[in-house]
Amino acid sequence: MKKLVVLGMLFVMVLSCKDMQKENSELAKQATIDSMKIAMEKQRIIDSVKMAENSKTTENTKKEVVVVNNTSQGAAPQRKKMSGAAKGALIGAGVGAVTGAAVSKKKGEGAIIGGLAGAGVGAGTGAIIDESQKKK
């Protein structure tokens, strides 16, 4: 019986020492994080002071520039709108890729196949819509 009590006490002591090591390592980690936060705050203050000094020097050296010859060409040329087939292909490729990745066991392969199939179907649908709009 005496041996069991001694073994039990020894077991409890070993466990308590392990817990102390965990606590010590946690305290060391927290101390490291705190010191990093302090260093970052100091650096932020230093940077803000440097930016304030730079803004003072740039305010003193600002010069006024006057443009004499202003030859504007008017409005920029309008870009050509995207066709319905191109829009359909883009939308179909996106939807097909997401669906293919979600359904397939091999995510990358499913996304590629779904994207290609979706682009084809979307381009066809967009072309049909373009034709119906031209007739109107």
Coordinates of C-alpha atoms in Angstrom, one line a residue:
M1 CA 0.0 0.0 0.0
K2 CA 2.8 2.3 0.9
K3 CA 4.4 1.7 -2.5
L4 CA 1.2 2.6 -4.3
V5 CA 0.9 5.9 -2.4
V6 CA 4.6 6.7 -3.3
L7 CA 4.0 5.9 -6.9
G8 CA 0.8 8.0 -7.0
M9 CA 2.6 11.0 -5.5
L10 CA 5.5 10.5 -7.9
F11 CA 3.0 10.4 -10.8
V12 CA 1.3 13.6 -9.7
M13 CA 4.6 15.4 -9.4
V14 CA 5.6 14.4 -12.9
L15 CA 2.3 15.6 -14.3
S16 CA 2.5 18.9 -12.4
C17 CA 6.0 19.5 -13.7
K18 CA 4.8 19.0 -17.3
D19 CA 2.0 21.5 -16.7
M20 CA 4.5 24.0 -15.4
Q21 CA 6.6 23.6 -18.6
K22 CA 3.5 24.3 -20.7
E23 CA 2.7 27.4 -18.6
N24 CA 6.3 28.6 -18.9
S25 CA 6.3 28.1 -22.7
E26 CA 3.0 30.0 -23.0
L27 CA 4.3 32.8 -20.9
A28 CA 7.4 33.0 -23.1
K29 CA 5.3 33.1 -26.2
Q30 CA 3.1 35.8 -24.8
A31 CA 6.2 37.9 -23.8
T32 CA 7.6 37.5 -27.3
I33 CA 4.3 38.7 -28.8
D34 CA 4.1 41.6 -26.4
S35 CA 7.6 42.7 -27.3
M36 CA 6.9 42.5 -31.0
K37 CA 3.7 44.6 -30.5
I38 CA 5.8 47.3 -28.6
A39 CA 8.4 47.3 -31.4
M40 CA 5.8 47.7 -34.1
E41 CA 4.2 50.6 -32.2
K42 CA 7.6 52.3 -31.9
Q43 CA 8.2 51.9 -35.6
R44 CA 4.7 53.2 -36.4
I45 CA 5.5 56.4 -34.3
I46 CA 8.9 56.8 -36.0
D47 CA 7.3 56.4 -39.5
S48 CA 4.6 59.0 -38.7
V49 CA 7.2 61.5 -37.5
K50 CA 9.2 61.0 -40.7
M51 CA 6.1 61.4 -42.8
A52 CA 5.2 64.6 -41.0
E53 CA 8.8 65.9 -41.7
N54 CA 8.6 65.0 -45.3
S55 CA 5.2 66.7 -45.8
K56 CA 6.7 69.9 -44.3
T57 CA 9.6 69.9 -46.7
T58 CA 7.4 69.2 -49.7
E59 CA 5.0 72.0 -48.7
N60 CA 8.0 74.4 -48.8
T61 CA 9.2 73.3 -52.2
K62 CA 5.9 73.2 -54.0
K63 CA 5.9 75.1 -57.3
E64 CA 3.0 76.3 -59.3
V65 CA 2.9 75.0 -62.9
V66 CA 0.9 76.9 -65.6
V67 CA -0.1 75.2 -68.8
V68 CA 0.0 77.5 -71.8
N69 CA -1.0 75.3 -74.7
N70 CA -3.9 73.1 -73.8
T71 CA -4.9 71.1 -76.9
S72 CA -7.6 68.7 -75.8
Q73 CA -9.0 66.3 -78.3
G74 CA -12.4 66.2 -76.8
A75 CA -14.0 63.0 -75.7
A76 CA -12.0 59.7 -75.9
P77 CA -13.2 57.4 -78.6
Q78 CA -15.8 54.9 -77.4
R79 CA -14.8 51.4 -77.1
K80 CA -16.6 48.7 -79.0
K81 CA -19.1 46.8 -76.8
M82 CA -18.6 43.2 -76.1
S83 CA -20.8 40.9 -78.2
G84 CA -23.5 38.7 -76.6
A85 CA -21.5 35.6 -77.6
A86 CA -18.4 36.8 -75.8
K87 CA -20.4 37.7 -72.7
G88 CA -22.1 34.3 -72.7
A89 CA -18.8 32.6 -73.1
L90 CA -17.3 34.4 -70.1
I91 CA -20.3 33.8 -67.9
G92 CA -20.7 30.2 -69.0
A93 CA -17.0 29.5 -68.4
G94 CA -17.2 30.9 -64.9
V95 CA -20.3 29.0 -64.0
G96 CA -19.1 25.8 -65.6
A97 CA -15.7 25.9 -63.8
V98 CA -17.4 26.4 -60.4
T99 CA -19.9 23.7 -61.1
G100 CA -17.3 21.3 -62.5
A101 CA -15.1 21.8 -59.5
A102 CA -18.0 21.3 -57.1
V103 CA -19.3 18.1 -58.8
S104 CA -16.1 16.3 -59.7
K105 CA -13.9 14.3 -57.4
K106 CA -10.8 15.7 -59.2
K107 CA -11.4 19.4 -58.6
G108 CA -8.9 20.8 -61.1
E109 CA -9.8 18.5 -63.9
G110 CA -13.6 19.1 -63.2
A111 CA -13.1 22.9 -63.3
I112 CA -11.3 22.8 -66.6
I113 CA -13.8 20.5 -68.3
G114 CA -16.7 22.5 -66.8
G115 CA -15.2 25.8 -67.9
L116 CA -14.7 24.6 -71.4
A117 CA -18.2 23.2 -71.7
G118 CA -19.8 26.2 -70.1
A119 CA -17.9 28.6 -72.4
G120 CA -19.2 26.6 -75.4
V121 CA -22.8 26.6 -74.2
G122 CA -22.6 30.3 -73.2
A123 CA -21.1 31.4 -76.5
G124 CA -23.9 29.5 -78.4
T125 CA -26.6 31.0 -76.2
G126 CA -25.1 34.5 -76.6
A127 CA -25.0 34.2 -80.4
I128 CA -28.6 33.1 -80.4
I129 CA -29.6 36.2 -78.3
D130 CA -27.5 38.5 -80.6
E131 CA -29.3 37.2 -83.7
S132 CA -32.7 37.6 -82.1
Q133 CA -31.8 41.2 -81.1
K134 CA -30.7 42.0 -84.7
K135 CA -34.0 40.9 -86.0
K136 CA -35.9 43.4 -83.8

